[in-house]
mmCIF file of C-alpha atoms in Angstrom:
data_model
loop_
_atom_site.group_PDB
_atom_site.id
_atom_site.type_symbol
_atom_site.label_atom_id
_atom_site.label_comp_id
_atom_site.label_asym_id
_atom_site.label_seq_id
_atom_site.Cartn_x
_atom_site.Cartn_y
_atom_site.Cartn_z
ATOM 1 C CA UNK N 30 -20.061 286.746 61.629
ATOM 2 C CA UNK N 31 -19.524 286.536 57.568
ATOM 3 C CA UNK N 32 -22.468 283.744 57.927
ATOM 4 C CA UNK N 33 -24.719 286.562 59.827
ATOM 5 C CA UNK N 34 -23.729 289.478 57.395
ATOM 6 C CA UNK N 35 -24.737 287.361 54.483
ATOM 7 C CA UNK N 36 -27.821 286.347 56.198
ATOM 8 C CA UNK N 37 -28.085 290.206 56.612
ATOM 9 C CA UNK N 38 -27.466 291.463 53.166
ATOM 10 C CA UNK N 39 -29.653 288.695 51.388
ATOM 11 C CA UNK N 40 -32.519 289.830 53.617
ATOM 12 C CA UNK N 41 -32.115 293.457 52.571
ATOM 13 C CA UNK N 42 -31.403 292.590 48.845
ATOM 14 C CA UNK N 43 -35.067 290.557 49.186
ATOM 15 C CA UNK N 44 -36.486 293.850 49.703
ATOM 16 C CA UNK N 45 -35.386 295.473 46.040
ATOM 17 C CA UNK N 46 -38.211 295.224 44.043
ATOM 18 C CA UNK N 47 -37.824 296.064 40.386
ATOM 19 C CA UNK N 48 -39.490 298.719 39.329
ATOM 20 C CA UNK N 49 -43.071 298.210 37.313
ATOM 21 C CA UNK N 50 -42.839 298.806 33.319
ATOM 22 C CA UNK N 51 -46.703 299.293 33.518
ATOM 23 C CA UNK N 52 -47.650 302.685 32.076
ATOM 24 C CA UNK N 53 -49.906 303.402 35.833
ATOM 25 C CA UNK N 54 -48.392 304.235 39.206
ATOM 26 C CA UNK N 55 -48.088 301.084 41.557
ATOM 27 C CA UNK N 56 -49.892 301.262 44.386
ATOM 28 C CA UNK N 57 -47.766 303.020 47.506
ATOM 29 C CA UNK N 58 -47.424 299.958 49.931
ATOM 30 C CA UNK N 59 -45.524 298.246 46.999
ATOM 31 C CA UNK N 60 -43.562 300.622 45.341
ATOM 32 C CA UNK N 61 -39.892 299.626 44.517
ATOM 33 C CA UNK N 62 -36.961 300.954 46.662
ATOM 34 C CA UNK N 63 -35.138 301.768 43.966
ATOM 35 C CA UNK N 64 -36.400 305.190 42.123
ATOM 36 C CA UNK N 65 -35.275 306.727 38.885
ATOM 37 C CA UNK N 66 -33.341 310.008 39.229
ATOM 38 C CA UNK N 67 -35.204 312.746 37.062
ATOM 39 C CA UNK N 68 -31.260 313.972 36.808
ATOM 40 C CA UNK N 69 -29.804 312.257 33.411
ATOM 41 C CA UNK N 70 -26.257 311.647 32.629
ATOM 42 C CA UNK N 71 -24.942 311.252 29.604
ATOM 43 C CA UNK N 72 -28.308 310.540 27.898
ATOM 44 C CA UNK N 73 -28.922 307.591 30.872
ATOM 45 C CA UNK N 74 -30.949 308.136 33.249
ATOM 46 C CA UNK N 75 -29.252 307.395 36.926
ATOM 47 C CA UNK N 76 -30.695 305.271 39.202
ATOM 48 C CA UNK N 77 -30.598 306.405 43.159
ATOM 49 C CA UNK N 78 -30.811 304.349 45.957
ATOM 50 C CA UNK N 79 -33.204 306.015 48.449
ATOM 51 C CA UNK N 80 -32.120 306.432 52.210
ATOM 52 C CA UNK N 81 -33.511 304.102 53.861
ATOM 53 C CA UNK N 82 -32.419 300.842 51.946
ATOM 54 C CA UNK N 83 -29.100 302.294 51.903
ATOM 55 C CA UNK N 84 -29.729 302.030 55.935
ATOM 56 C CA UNK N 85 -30.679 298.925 55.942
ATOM 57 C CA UNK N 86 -27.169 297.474 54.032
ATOM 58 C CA UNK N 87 -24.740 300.000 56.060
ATOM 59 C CA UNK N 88 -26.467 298.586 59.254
ATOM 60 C CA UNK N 89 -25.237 294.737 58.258
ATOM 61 C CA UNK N 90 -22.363 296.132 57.395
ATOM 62 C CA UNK N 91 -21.829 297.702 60.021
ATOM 63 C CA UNK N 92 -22.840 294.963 62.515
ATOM 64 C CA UNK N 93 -19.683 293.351 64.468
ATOM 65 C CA UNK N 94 -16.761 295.362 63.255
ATOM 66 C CA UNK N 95 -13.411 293.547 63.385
ATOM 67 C CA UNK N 96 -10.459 294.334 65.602
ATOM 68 C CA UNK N 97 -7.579 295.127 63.807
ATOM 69 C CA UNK N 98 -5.392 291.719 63.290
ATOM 70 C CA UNK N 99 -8.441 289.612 64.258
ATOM 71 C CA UNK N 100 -8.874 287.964 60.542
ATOM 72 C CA UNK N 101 -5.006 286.811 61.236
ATOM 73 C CA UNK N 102 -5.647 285.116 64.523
ATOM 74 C CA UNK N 103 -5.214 286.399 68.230
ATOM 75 C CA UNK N 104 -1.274 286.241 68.650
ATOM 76 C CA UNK N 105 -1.782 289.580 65.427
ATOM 77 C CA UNK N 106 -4.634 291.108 67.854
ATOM 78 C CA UNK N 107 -1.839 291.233 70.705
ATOM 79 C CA UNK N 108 1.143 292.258 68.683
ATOM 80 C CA UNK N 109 -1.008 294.973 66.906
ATOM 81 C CA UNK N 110 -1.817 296.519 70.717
ATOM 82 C CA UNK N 111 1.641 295.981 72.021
ATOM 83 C CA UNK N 112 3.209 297.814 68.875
ATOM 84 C CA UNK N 113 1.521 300.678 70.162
ATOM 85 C CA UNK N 114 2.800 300.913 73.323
ATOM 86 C CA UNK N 115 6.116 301.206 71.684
ATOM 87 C CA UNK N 116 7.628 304.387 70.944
ATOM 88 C CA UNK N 117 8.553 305.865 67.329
ATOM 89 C CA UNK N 118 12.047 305.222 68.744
ATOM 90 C CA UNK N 119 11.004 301.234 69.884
ATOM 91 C CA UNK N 120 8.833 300.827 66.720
ATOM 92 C CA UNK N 121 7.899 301.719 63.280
ATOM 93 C CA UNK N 122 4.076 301.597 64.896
ATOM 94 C CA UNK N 123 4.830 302.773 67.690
ATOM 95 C CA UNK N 124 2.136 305.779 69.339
ATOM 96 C CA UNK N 125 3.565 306.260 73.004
ATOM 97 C CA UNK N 126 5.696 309.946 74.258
ATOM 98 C CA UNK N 127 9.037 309.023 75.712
ATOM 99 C CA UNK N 128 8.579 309.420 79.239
ATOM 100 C CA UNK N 129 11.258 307.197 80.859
ATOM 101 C CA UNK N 130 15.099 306.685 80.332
ATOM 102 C CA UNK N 131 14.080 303.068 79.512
ATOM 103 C CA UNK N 132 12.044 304.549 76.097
ATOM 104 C CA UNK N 133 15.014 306.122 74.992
ATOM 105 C CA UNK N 134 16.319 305.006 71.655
ATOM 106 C CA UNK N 135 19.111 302.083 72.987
ATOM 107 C CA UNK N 136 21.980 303.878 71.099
ATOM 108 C CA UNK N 137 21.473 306.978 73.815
ATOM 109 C CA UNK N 138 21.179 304.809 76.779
ATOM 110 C CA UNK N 139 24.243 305.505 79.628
ATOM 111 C CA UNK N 140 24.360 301.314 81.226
ATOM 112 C CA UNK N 141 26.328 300.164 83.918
ATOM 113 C CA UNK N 142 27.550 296.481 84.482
ATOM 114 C CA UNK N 143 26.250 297.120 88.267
ATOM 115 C CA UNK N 144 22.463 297.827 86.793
ATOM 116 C CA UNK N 145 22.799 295.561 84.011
ATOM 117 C CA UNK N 146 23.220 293.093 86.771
ATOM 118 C CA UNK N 147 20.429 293.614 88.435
ATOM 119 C CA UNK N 148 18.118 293.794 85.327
ATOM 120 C CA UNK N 149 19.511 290.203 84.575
ATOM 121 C CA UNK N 150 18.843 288.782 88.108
ATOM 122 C CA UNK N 151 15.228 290.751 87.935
ATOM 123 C CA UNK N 152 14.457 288.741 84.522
ATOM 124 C CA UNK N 153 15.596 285.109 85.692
ATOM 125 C CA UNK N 154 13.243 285.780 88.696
ATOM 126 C CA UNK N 155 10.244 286.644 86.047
ATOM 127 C CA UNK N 156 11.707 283.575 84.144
ATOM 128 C CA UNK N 157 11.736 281.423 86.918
ATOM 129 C CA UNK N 158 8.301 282.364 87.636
ATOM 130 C CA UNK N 159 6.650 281.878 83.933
ATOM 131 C CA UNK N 160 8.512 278.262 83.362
ATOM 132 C CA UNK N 161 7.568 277.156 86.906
ATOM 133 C CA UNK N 162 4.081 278.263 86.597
ATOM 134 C CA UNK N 163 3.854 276.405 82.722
ATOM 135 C CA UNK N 164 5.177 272.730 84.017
ATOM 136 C CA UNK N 165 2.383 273.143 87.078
ATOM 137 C CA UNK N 166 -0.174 274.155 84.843
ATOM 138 C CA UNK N 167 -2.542 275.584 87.285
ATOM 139 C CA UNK N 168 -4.645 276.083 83.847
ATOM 140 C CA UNK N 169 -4.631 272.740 81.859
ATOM 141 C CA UNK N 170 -4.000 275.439 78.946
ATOM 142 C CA UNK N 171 -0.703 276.755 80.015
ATOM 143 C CA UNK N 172 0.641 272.886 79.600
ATOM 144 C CA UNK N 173 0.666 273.941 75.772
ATOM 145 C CA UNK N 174 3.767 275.843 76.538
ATOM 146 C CA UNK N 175 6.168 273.549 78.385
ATOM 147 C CA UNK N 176 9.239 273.394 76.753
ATOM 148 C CA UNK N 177 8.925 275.301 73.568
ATOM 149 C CA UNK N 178 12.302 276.414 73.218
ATOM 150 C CA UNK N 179 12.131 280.031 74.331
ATOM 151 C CA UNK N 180 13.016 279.339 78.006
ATOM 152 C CA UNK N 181 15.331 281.338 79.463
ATOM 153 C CA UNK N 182 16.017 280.576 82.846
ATOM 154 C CA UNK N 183 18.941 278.252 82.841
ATOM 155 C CA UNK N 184 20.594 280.748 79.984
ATOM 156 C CA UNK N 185 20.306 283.133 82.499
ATOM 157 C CA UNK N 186 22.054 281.166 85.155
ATOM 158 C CA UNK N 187 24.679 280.526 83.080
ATOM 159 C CA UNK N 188 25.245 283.948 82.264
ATOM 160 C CA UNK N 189 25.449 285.303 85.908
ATOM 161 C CA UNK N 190 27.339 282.417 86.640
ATOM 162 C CA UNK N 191 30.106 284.164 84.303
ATOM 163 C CA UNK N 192 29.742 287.290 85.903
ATOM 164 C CA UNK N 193 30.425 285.420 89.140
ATOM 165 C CA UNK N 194 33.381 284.344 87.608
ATOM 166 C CA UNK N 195 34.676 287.219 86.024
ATOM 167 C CA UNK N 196 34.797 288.876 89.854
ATOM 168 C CA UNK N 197 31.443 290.781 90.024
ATOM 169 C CA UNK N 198 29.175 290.555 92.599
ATOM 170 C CA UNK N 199 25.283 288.571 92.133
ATOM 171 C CA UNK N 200 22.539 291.048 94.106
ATOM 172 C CA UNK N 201 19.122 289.342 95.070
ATOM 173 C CA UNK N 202 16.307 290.016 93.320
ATOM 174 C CA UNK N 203 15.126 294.031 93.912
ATOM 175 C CA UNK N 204 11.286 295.130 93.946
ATOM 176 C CA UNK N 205 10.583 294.872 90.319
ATOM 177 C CA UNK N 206 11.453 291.523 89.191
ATOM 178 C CA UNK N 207 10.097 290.341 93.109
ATOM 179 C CA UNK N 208 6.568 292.648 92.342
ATOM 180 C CA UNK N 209 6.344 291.340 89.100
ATOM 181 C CA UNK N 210 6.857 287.761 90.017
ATOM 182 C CA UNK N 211 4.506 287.717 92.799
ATOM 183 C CA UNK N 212 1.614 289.349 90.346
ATOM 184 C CA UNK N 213 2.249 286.375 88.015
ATOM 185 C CA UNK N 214 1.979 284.009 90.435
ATOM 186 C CA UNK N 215 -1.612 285.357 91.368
ATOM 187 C CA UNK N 216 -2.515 286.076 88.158
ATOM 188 C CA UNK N 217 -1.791 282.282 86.822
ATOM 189 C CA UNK N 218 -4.585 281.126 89.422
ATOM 190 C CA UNK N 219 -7.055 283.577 88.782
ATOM 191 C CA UNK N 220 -6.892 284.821 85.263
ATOM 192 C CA UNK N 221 -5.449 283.354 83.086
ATOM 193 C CA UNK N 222 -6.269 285.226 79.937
ATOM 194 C CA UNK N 223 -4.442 288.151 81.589
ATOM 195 C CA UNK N 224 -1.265 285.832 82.156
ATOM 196 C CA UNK N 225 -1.560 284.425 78.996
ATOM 197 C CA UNK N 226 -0.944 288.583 77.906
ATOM 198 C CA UNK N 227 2.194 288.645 80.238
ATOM 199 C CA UNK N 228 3.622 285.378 79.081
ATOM 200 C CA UNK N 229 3.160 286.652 74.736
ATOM 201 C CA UNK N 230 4.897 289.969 75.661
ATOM 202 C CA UNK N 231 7.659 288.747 78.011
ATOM 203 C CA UNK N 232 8.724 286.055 75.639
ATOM 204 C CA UNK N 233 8.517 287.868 72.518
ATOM 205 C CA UNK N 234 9.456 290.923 73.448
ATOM 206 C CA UNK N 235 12.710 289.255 74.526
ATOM 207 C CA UNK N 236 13.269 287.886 71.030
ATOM 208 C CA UNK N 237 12.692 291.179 69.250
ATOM 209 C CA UNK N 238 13.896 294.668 71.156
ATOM 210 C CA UNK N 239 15.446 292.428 74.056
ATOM 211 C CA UNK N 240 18.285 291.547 71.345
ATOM 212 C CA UNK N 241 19.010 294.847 70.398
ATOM 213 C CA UNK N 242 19.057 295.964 74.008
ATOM 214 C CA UNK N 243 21.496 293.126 74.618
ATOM 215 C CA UNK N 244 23.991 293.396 71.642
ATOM 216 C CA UNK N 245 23.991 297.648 72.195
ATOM 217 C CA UNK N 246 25.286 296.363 75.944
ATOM 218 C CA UNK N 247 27.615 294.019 75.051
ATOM 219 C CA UNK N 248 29.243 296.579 72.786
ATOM 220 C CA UNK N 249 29.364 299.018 75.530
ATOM 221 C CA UNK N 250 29.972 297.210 78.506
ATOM 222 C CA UNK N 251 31.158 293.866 77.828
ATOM 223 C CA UNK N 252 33.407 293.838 74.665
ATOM 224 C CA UNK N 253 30.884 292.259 72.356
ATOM 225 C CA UNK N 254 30.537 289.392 74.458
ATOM 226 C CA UNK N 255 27.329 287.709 73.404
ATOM 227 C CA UNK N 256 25.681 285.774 76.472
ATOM 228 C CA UNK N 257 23.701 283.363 76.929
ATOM 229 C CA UNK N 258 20.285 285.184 77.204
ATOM 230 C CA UNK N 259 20.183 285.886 73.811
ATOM 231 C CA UNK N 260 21.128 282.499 72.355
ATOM 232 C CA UNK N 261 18.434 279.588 71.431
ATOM 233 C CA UNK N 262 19.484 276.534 70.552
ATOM 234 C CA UNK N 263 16.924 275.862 67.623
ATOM 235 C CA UNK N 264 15.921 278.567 64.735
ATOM 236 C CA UNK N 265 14.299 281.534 66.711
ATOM 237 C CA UNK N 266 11.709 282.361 63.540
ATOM 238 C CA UNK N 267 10.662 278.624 63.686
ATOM 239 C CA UNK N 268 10.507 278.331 67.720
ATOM 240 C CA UNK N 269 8.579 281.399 67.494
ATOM 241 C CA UNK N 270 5.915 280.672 64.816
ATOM 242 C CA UNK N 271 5.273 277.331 67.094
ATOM 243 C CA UNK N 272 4.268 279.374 70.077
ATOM 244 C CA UNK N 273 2.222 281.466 67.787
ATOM 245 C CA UNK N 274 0.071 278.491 66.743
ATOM 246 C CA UNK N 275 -0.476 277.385 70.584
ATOM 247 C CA UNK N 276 -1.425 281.067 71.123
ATOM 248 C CA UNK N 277 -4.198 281.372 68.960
ATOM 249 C CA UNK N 278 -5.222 277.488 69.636
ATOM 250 C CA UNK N 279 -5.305 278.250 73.200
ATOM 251 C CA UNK N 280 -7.497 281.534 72.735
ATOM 252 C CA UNK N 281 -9.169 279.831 70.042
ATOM 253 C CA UNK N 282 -12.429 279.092 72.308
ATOM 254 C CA UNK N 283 -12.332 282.629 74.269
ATOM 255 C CA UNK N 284 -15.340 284.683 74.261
ATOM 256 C CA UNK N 285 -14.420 288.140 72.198
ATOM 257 C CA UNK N 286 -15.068 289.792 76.110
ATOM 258 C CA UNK N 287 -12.148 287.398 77.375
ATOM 259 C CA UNK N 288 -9.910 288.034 74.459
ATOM 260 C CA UNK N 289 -10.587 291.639 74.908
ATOM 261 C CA UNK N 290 -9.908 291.409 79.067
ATOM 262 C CA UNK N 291 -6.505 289.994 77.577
ATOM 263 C CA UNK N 292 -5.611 292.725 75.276
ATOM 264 C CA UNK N 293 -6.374 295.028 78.051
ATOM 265 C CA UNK N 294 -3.721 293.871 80.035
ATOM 266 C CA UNK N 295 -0.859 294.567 78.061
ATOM 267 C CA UNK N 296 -0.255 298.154 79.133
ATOM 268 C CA UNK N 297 0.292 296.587 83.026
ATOM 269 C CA UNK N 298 3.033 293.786 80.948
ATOM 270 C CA UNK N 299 4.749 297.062 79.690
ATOM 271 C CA UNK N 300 4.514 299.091 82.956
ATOM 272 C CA UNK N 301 6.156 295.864 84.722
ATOM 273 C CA UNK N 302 8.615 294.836 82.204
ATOM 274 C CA UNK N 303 9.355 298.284 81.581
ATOM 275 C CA UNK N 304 10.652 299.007 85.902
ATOM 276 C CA UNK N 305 12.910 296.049 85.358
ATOM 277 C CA UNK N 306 14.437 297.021 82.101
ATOM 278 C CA UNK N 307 15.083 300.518 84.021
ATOM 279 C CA UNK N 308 17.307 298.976 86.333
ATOM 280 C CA UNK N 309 19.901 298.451 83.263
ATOM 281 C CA UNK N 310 20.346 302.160 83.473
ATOM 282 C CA UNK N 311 20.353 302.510 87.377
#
């Protein structure tokens, strides 16, 4: 695009004809676009640029606007859209009304080990699904994400393992994490720009608010213990800047329609991750 607006302007600026010191007129078809104002300031006299060049360079300028975060690569096009699905409360950027209990500040949130169970037996399920769906690859471009460090199934088996063991009961997967899983699944075969979406926000959504959410519950609910979801076992900054770079290498050849058909799906990623996050507070 820079290539095309430079093309652009260096047209238009071919077009600026100085203006003739000869004493007579020039002849209409080749007078200069730039005229002299009659107006003088300070003793100068001020030269105007009449309306239609000044058409001519806002049109180029105007020609392909960016999306915001674009110039930074595609992983900053889908944090910039998921920031705003956050509340004030979630995030600094944040544009969305609290609606649900889920959107809540954390401090204000009322959990229960019962519901926190099930929101941990919903996410392995989700987990299960993503990591499953990355090692087959149904896309050749998902293989980019086998075993980057930010799985967390087996964490999560090891944590409701310890619940098992502390007395408390496992449930089986409810509706959410089983709706969610199953739209995935369909999703990885048919689309994979939109699971691409689901797979950015799951995994870093996890890393960011999904810590908070779990060291506000372990304060409340399970003396500070810190479990295994919310452990990595190599620096979480570098893990995470890897996955960025596979991000914007794998949407590196998208059309700007397909990158866009991504970007559209993140308010369904937050409307499905958000009904399992919910269940903490059932």
């Amino acid at each position: 695009m820079a290539s095309s607006l430079t093309t652009t302007l260096s047209q238009s600026q071919s077009l600026y004809i100085k203006p003739r010191l000869a004493p007579r007129p020039p002849h209409p078809q080749f007078r200069s676009l730039f005229l002299t104002s009659p107006a003088v300031a300070g003793g100068v006299r001020a030269t105007v640029m009449p309306r239609r060049a000044a058409v001519i360079v806002s049109a180029a300028t105007a020609e392909t606007p960016k999306k915001k975060g674009e110039s930074k690569g595609f992983v900053e096009e889908m944090r910039f859209v998921a920031m705003r699905l956050h509340t004030r409360d979630q995030a600094r950027e944040g544009e969305k009304e609290v609606k649900q209990p889920e959107e809540k500040a954390v401090t204000k949130w009322d959990p229960s080990v019962e519901g926190y169970l099930k929101f941990l037996v919903d996410s392995k399920l989700v987990y299960d699904t993503l990591e499953k769906i990355v090692q087959e690859a149904p896309h050749p471009s998902y293989a980019e994400f086998r075993n980057t460090g930010l799985e967390r199934s087996a964490s999560l088996a090891e944590d409701l393992e310890w619940f098992k063991e502390q007395g408390y009961t496992i449930p089986e997967p409810s509706s959410p994490g089983l709706t969610y899983a199953q739209y995935l699944k369909e999703l990885s075969v048919k689309d994979p720009q939109a699971f691409i979406c689901h797979f950015y926000n799951i995994y870093f959504a996890h890393s960011a608010g999904g810590r908070m959410i779990g060291k506000k519950v372990a304060e409340k609910l399970l003396n500070n213990k810190a479990l295994e979801f919310y452990k990595w076992d190599d620096d979480l900054p570098r893990l995470l800047q890897n996955v960025r770079d596979k991000l914007n290498k794998v949407a590196e050849p998208w059309s700007r329609e397909e990158k866009d058909h991504c970007l559209e799906e993140t308010e369904k990623s937050f409307k499905l991750s958000g009904e399992i996050l919910r269940l903490i507070l059932s």
